[in-house]
mmCIF file of N, CA, C and O in Angstrom:
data_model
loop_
_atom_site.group_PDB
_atom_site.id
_atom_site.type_symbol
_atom_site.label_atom_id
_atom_site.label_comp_id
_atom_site.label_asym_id
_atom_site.label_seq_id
_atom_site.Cartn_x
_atom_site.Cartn_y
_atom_site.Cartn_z
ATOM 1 N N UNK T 1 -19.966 78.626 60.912
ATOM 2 C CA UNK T 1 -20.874 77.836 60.099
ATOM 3 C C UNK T 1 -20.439 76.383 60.021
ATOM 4 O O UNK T 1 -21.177 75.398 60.008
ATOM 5 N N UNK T 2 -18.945 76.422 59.963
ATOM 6 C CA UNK T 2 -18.410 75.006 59.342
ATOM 7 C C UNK T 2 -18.800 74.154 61.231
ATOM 8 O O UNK T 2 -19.423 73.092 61.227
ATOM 9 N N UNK T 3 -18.467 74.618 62.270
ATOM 10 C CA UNK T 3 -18.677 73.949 63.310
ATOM 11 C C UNK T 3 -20.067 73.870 63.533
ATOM 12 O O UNK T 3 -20.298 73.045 64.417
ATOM 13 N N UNK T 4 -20.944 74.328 63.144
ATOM 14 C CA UNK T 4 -22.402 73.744 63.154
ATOM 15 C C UNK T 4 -22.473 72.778 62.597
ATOM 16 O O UNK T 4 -22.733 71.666 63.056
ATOM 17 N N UNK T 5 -22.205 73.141 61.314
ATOM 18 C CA UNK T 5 -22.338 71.927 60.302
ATOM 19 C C UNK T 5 -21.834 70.517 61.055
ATOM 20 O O UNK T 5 -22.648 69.673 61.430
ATOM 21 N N UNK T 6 -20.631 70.395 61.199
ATOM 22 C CA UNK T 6 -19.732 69.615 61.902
ATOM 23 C C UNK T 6 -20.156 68.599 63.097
ATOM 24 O O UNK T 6 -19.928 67.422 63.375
ATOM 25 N N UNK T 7 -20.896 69.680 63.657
ATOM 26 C CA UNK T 7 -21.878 68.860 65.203
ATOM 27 C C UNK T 7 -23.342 68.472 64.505
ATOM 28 O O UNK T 7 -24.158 67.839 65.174
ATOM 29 N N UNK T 8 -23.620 68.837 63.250
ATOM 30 C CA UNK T 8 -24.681 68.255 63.230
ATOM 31 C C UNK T 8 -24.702 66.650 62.356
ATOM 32 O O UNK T 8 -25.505 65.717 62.330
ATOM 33 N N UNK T 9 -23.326 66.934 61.672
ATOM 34 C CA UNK T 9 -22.987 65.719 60.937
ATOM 35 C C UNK T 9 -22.465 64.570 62.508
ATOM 36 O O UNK T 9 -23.145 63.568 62.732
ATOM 37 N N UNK T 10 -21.893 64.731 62.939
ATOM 38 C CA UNK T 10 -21.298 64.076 64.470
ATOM 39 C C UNK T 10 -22.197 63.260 64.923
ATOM 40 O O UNK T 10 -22.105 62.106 65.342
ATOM 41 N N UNK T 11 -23.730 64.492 64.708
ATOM 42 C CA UNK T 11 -24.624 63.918 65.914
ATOM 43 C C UNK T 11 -25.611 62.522 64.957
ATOM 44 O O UNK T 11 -26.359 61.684 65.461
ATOM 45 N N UNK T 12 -25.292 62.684 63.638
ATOM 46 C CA UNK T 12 -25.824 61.429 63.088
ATOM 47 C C UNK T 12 -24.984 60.420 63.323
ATOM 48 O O UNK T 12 -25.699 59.431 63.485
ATOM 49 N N UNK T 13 -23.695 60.077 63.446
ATOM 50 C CA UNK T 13 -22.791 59.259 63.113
ATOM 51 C C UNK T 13 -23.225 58.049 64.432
ATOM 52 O O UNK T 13 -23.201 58.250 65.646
ATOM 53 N N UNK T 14 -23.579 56.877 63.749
ATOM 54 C CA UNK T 14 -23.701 56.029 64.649
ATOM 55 C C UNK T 14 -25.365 55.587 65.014
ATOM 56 O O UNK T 14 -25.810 54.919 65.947
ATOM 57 N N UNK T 15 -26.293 56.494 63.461
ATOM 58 C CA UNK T 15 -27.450 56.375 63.293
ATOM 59 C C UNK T 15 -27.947 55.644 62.865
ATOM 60 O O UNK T 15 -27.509 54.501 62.731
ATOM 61 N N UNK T 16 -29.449 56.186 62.358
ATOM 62 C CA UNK T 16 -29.852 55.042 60.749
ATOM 63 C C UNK T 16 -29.685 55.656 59.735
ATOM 64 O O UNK T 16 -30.189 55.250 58.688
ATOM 65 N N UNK T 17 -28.703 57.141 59.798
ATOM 66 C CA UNK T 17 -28.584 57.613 58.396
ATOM 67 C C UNK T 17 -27.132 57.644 58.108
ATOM 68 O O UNK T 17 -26.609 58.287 57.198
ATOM 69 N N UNK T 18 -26.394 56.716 59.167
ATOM 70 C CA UNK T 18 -24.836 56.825 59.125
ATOM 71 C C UNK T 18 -24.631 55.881 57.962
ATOM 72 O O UNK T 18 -25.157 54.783 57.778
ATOM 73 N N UNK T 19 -23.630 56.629 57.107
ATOM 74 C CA UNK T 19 -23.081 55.664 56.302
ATOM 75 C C UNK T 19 -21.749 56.269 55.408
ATOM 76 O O UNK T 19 -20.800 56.808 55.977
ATOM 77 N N UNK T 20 -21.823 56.097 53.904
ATOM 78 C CA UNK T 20 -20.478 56.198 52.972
ATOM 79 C C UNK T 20 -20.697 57.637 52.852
ATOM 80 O O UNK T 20 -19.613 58.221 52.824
ATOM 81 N N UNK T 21 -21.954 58.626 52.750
ATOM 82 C CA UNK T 21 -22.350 59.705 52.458
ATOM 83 C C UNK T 21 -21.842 60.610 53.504
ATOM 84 O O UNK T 21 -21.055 61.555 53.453
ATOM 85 N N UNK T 22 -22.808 59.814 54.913
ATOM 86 C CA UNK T 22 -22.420 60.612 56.143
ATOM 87 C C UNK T 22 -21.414 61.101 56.129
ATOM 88 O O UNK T 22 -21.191 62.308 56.029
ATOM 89 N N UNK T 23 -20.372 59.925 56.264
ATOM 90 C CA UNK T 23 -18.767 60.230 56.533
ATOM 91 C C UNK T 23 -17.642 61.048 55.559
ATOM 92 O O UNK T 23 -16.614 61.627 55.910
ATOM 93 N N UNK T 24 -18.316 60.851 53.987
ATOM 94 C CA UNK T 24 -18.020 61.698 53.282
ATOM 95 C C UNK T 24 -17.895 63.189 53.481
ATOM 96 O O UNK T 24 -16.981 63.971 53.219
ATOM 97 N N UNK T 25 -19.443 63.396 54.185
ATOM 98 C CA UNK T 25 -19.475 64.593 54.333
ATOM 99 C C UNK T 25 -18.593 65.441 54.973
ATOM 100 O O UNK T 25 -17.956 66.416 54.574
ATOM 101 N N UNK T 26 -18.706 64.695 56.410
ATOM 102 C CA UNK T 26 -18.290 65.415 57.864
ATOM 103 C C UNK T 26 -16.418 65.046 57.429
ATOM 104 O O UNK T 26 -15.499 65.503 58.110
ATOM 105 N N UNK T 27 -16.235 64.295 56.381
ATOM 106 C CA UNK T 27 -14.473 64.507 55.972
ATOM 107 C C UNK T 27 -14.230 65.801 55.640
ATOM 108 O O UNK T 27 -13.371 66.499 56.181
ATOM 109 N N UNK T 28 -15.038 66.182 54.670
ATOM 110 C CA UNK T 28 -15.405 67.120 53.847
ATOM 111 C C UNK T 28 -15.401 68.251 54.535
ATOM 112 O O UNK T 28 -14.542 69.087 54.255
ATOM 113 N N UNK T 29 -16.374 68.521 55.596
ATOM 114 C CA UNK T 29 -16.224 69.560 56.750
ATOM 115 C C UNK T 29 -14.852 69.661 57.508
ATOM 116 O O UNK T 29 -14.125 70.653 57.548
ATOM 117 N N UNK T 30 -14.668 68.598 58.027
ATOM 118 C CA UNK T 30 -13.605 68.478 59.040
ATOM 119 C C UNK T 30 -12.192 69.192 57.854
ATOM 120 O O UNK T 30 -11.552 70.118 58.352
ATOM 121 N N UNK T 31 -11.841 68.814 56.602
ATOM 122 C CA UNK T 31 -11.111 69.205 55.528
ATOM 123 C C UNK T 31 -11.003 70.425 55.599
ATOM 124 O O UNK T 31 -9.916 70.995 55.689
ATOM 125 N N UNK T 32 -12.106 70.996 55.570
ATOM 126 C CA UNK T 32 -12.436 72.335 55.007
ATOM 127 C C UNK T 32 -12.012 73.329 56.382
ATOM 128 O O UNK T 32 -11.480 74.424 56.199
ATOM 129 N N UNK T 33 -12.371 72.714 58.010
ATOM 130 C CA UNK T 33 -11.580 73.192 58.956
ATOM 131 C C UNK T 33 -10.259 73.375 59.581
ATOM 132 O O UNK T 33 -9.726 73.820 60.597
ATOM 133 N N UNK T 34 -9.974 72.736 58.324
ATOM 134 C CA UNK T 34 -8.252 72.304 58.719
ATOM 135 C C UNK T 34 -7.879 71.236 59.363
ATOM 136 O O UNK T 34 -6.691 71.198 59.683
ATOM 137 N N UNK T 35 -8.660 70.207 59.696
ATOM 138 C CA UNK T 35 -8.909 69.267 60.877
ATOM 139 C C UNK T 35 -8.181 67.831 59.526
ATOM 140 O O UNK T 35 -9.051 66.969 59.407
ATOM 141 N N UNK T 36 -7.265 67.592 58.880
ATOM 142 C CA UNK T 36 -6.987 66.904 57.815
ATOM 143 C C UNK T 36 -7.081 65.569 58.824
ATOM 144 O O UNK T 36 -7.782 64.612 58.496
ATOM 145 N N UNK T 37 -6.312 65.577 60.095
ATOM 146 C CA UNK T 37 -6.340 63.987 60.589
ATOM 147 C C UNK T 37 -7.769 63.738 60.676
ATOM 148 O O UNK T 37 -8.313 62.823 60.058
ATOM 149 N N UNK T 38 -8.341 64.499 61.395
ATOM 150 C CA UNK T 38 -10.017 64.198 61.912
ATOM 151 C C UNK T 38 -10.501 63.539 60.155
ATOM 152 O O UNK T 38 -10.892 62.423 59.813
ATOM 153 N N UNK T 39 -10.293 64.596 59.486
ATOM 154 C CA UNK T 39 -10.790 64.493 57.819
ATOM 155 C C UNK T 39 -10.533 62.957 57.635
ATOM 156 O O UNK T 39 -11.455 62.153 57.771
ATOM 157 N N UNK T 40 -9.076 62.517 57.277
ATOM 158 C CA UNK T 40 -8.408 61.112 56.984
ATOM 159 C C UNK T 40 -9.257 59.988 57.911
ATOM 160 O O UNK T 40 -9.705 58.996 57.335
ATOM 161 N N UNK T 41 -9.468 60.163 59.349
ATOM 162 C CA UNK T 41 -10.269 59.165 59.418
ATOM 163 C C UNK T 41 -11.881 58.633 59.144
ATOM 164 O O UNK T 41 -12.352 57.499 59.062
ATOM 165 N N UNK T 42 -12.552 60.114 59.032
ATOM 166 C CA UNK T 42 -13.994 60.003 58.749
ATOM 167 C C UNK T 42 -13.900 59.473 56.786
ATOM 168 O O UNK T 42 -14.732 58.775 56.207
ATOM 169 N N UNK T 43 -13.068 59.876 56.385
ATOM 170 C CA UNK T 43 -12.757 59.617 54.650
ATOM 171 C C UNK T 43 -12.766 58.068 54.923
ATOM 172 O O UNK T 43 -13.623 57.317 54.457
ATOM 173 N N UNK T 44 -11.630 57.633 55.799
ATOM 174 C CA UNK T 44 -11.485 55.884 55.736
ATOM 175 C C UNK T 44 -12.581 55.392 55.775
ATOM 176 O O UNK T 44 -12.984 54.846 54.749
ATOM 177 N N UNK T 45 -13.470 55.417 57.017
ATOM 178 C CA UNK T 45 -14.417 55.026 57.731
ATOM 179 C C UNK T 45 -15.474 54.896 56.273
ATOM 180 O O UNK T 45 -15.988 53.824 55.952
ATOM 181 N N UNK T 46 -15.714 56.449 55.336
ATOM 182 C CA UNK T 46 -16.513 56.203 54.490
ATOM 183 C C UNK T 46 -16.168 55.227 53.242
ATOM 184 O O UNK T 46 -17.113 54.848 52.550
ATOM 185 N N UNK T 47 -14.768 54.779 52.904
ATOM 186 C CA UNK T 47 -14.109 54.241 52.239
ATOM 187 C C UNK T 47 -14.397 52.902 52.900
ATOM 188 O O UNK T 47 -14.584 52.105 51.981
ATOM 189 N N UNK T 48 -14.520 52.277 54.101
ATOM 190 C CA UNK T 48 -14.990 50.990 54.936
ATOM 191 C C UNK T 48 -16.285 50.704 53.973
ATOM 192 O O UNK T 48 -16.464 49.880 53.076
ATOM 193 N N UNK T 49 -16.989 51.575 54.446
ATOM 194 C CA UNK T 49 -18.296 51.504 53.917
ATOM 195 C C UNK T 49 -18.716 51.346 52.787
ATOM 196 O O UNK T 49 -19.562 50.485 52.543
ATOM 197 N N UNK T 50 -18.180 52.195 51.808
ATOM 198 C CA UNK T 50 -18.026 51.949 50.334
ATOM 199 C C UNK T 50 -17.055 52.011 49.699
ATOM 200 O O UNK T 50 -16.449 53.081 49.645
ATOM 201 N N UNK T 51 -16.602 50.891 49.022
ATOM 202 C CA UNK T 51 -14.767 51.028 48.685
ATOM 203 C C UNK T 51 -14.455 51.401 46.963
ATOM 204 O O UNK T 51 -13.413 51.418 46.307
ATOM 205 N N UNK T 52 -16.066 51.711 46.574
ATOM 206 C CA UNK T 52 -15.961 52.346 45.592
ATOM 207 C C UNK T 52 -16.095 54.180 45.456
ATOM 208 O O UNK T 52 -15.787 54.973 44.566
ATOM 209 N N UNK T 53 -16.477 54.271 46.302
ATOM 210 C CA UNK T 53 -16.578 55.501 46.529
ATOM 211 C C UNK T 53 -15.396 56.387 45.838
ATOM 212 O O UNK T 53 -14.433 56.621 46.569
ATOM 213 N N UNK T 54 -15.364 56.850 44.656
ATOM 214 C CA UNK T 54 -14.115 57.792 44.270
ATOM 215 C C UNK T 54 -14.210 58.603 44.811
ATOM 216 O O UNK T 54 -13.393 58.650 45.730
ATOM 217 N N UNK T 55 -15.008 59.594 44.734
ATOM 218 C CA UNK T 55 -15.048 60.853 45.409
ATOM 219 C C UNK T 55 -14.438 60.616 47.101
ATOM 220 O O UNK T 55 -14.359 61.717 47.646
ATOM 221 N N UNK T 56 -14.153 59.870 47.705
ATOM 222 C CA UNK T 56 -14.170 59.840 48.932
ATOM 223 C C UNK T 56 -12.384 59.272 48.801
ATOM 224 O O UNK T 56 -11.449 59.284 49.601
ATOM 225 N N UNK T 57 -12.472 59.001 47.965
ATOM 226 C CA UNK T 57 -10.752 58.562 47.640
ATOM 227 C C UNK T 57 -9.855 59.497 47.422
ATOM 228 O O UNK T 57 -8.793 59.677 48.018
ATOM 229 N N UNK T 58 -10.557 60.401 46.086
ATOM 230 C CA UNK T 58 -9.701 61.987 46.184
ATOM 231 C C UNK T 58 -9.753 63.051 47.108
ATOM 232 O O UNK T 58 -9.211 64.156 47.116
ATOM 233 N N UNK T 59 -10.765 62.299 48.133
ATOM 234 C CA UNK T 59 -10.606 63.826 49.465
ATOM 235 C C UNK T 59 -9.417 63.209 50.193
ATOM 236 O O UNK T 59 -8.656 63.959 50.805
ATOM 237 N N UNK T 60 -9.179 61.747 50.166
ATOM 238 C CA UNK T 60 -8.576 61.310 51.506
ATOM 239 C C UNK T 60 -7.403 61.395 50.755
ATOM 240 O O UNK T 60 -6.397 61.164 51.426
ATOM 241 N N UNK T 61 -7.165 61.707 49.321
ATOM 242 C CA UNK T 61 -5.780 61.753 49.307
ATOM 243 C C UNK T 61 -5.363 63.601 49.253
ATOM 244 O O UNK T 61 -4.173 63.856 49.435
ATOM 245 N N UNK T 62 -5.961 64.350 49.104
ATOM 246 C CA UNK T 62 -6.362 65.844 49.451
ATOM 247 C C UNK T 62 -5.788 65.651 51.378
ATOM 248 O O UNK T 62 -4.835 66.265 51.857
ATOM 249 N N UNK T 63 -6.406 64.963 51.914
ATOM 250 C CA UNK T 63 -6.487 65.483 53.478
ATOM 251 C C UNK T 63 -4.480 64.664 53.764
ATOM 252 O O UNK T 63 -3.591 65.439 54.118
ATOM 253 N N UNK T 64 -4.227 63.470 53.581
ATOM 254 C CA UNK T 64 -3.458 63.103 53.715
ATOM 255 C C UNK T 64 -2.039 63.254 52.817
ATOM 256 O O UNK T 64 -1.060 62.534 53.014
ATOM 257 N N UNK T 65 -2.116 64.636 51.488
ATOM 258 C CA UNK T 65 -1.537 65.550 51.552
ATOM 259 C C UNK T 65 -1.579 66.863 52.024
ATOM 260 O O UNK T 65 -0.931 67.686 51.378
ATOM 261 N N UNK T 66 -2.394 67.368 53.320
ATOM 262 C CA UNK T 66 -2.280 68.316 53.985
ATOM 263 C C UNK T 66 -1.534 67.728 55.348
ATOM 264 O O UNK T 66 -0.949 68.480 56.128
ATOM 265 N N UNK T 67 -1.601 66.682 55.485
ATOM 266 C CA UNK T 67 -0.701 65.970 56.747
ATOM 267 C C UNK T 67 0.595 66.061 56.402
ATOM 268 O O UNK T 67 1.578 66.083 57.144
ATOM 269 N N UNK T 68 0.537 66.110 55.267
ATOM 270 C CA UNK T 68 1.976 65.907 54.647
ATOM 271 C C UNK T 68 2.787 64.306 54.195
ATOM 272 O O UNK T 68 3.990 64.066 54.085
ATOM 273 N N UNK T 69 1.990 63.700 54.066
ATOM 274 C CA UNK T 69 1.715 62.295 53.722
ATOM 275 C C UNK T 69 1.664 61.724 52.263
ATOM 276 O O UNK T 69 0.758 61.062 51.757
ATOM 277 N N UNK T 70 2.755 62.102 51.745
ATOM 278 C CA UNK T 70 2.909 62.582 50.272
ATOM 279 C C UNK T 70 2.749 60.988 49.257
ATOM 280 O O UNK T 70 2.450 60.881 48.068
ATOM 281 N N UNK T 71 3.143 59.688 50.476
ATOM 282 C CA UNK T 71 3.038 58.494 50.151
ATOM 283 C C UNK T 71 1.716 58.031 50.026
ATOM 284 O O UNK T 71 1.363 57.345 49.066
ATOM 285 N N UNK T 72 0.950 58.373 50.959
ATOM 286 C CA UNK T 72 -0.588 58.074 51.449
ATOM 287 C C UNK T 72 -1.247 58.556 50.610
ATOM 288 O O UNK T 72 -1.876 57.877 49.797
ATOM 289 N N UNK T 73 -1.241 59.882 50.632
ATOM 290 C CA UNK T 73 -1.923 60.759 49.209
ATOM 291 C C UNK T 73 -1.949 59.686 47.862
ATOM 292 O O UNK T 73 -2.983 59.096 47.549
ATOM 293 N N UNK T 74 -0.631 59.519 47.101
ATOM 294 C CA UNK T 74 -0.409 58.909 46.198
ATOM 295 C C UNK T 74 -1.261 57.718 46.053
ATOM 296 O O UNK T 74 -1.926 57.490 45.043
ATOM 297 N N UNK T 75 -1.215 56.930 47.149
ATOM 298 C CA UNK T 75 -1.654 55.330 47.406
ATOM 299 C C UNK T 75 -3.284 55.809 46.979
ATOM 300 O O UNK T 75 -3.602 55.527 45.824
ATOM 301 N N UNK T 76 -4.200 56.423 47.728
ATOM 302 C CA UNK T 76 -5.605 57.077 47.563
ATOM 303 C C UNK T 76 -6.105 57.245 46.309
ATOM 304 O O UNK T 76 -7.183 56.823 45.890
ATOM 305 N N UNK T 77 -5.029 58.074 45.544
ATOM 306 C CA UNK T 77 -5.414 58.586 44.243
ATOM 307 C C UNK T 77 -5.070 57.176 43.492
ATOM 308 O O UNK T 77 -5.655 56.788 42.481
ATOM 309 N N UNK T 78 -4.276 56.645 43.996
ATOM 310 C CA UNK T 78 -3.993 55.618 42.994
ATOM 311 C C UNK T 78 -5.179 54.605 42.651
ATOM 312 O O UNK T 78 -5.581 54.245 41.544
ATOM 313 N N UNK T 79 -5.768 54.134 44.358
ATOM 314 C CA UNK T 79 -6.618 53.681 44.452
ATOM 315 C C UNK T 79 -8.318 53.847 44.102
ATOM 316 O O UNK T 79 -9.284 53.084 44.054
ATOM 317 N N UNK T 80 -8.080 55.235 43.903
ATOM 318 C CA UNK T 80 -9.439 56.296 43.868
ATOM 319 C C UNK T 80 -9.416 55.930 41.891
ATOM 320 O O UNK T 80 -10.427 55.543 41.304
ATOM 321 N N UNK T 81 -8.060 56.167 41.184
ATOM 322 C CA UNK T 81 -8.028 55.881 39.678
ATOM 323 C C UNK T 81 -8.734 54.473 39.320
ATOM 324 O O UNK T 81 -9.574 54.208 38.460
ATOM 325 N N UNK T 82 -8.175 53.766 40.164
ATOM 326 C CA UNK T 82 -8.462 52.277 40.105
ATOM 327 C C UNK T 82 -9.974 52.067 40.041
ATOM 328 O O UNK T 82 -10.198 51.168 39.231
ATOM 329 N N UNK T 83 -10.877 52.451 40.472
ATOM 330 C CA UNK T 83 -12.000 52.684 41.325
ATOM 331 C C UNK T 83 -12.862 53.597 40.348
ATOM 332 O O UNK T 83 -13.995 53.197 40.081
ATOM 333 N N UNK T 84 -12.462 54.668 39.852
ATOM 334 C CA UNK T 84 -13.063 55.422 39.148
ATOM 335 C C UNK T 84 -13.396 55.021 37.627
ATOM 336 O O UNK T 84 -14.398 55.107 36.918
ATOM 337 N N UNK T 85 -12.088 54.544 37.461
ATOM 338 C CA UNK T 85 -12.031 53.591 36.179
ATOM 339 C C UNK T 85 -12.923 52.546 35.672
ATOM 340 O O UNK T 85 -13.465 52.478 34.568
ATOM 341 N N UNK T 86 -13.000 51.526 36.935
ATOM 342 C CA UNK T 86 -14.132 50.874 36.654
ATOM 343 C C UNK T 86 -15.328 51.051 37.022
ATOM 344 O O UNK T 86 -16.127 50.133 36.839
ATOM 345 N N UNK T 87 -15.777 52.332 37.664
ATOM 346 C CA UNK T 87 -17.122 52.649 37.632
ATOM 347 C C UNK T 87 -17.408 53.266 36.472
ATOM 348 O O UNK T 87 -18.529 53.022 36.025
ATOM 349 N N UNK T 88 -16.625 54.100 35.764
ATOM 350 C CA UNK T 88 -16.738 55.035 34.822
ATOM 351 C C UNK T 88 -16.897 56.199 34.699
ATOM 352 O O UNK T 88 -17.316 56.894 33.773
ATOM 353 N N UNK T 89 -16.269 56.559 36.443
ATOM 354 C CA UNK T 89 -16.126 58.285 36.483
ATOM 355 C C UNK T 89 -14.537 58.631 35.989
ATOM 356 O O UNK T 89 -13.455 58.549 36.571
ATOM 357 N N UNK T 90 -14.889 59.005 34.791
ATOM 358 C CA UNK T 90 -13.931 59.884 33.788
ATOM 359 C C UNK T 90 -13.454 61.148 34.666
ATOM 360 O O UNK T 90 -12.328 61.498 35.018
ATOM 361 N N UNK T 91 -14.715 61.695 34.887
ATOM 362 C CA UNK T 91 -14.207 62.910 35.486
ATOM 363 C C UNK T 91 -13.089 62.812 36.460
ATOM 364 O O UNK T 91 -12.002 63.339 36.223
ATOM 365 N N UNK T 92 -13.391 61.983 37.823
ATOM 366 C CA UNK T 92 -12.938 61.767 39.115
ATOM 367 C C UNK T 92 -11.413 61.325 38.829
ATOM 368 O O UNK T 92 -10.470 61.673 39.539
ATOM 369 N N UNK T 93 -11.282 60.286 37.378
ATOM 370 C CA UNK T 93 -10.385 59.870 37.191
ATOM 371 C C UNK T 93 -9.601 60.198 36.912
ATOM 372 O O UNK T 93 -8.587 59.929 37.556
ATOM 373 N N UNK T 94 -9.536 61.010 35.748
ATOM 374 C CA UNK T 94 -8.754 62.755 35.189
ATOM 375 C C UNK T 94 -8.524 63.321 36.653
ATOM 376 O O UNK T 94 -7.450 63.076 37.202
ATOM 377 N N UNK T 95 -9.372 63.975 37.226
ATOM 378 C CA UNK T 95 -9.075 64.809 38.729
ATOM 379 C C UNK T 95 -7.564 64.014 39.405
ATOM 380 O O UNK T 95 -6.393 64.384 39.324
ATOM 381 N N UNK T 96 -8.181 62.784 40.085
ATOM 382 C CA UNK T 96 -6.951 62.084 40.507
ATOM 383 C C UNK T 96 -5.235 62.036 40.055
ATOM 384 O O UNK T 96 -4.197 62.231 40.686
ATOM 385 N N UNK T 97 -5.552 61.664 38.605
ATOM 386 C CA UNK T 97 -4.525 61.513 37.739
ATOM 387 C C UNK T 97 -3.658 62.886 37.582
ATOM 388 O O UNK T 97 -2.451 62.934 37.817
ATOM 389 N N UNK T 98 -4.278 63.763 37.242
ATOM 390 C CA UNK T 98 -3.737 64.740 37.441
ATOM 391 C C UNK T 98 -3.105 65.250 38.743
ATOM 392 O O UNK T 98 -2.114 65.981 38.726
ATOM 393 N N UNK T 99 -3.737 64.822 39.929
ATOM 394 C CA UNK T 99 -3.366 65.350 41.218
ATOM 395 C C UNK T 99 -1.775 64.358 41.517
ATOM 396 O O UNK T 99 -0.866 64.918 42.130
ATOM 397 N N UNK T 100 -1.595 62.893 41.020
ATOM 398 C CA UNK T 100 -0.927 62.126 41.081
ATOM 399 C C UNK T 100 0.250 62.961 40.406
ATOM 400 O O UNK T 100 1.190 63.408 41.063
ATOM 401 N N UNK T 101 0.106 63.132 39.003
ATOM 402 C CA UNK T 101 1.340 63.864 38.726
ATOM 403 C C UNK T 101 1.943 64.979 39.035
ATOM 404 O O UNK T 101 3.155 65.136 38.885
ATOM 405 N N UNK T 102 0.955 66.085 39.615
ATOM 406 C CA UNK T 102 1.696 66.967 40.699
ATOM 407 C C UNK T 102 2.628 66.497 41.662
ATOM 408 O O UNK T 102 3.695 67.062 41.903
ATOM 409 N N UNK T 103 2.290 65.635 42.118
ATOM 410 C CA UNK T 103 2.670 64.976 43.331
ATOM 411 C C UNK T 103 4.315 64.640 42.881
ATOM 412 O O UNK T 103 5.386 64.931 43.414
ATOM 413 N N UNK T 104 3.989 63.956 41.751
ATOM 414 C CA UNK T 104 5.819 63.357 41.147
ATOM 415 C C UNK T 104 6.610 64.121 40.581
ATOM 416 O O UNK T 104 7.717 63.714 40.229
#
């Protein structure tokens, strides 16, 4: 299922519906396949695009602690807090924060 999904997100990338969402997604997929590097760069790419994007901040620090990237992770969430904060996702922000102190 997840590799359907996967080729069908692919086959937009580079469309008129490519964007912060797209790439969100197919992180999201690629994550969920185990694919964390593939994940980390489609996360950036959506993070290019929108650098507010929280949600796209706590996957990439999710994928780049499955790399084992325990620095990178940190930096994400840190950045994803930063980000969440001043949009006013409470939720996302709590999520992060919490994931940060696991981490330490």
């Amino acid at each position: 299922m997840n590799a359907a999904l996967i080729a069908g997100l692919r086959a937009q990338c580079g469309g008129p519906r490519d964007g912060a969402l797209l790439r969100f997604s197919l992180g999201n997929a690629l994550l969920g396949e185990g694919l964390a590097d593939e994940a980390a760069d489609e996360l950036r790419r959506a993070l290019d695009l929108d650098p507010a994007y929280s949600a796209a901040w706590k996957l990439l620090g999710k994928a780049c602690l499955a790399l084992g990237d325990r620095d990178g992770a940190a930096a994400a969430w840190r950045q994803g807090i930063a980000v969440a904060s001043q949009r006013g996702d409470k939720q996302a922000e709590k999520e992060m924060a919490v994931f940060l102190r696991r981490l330490a």
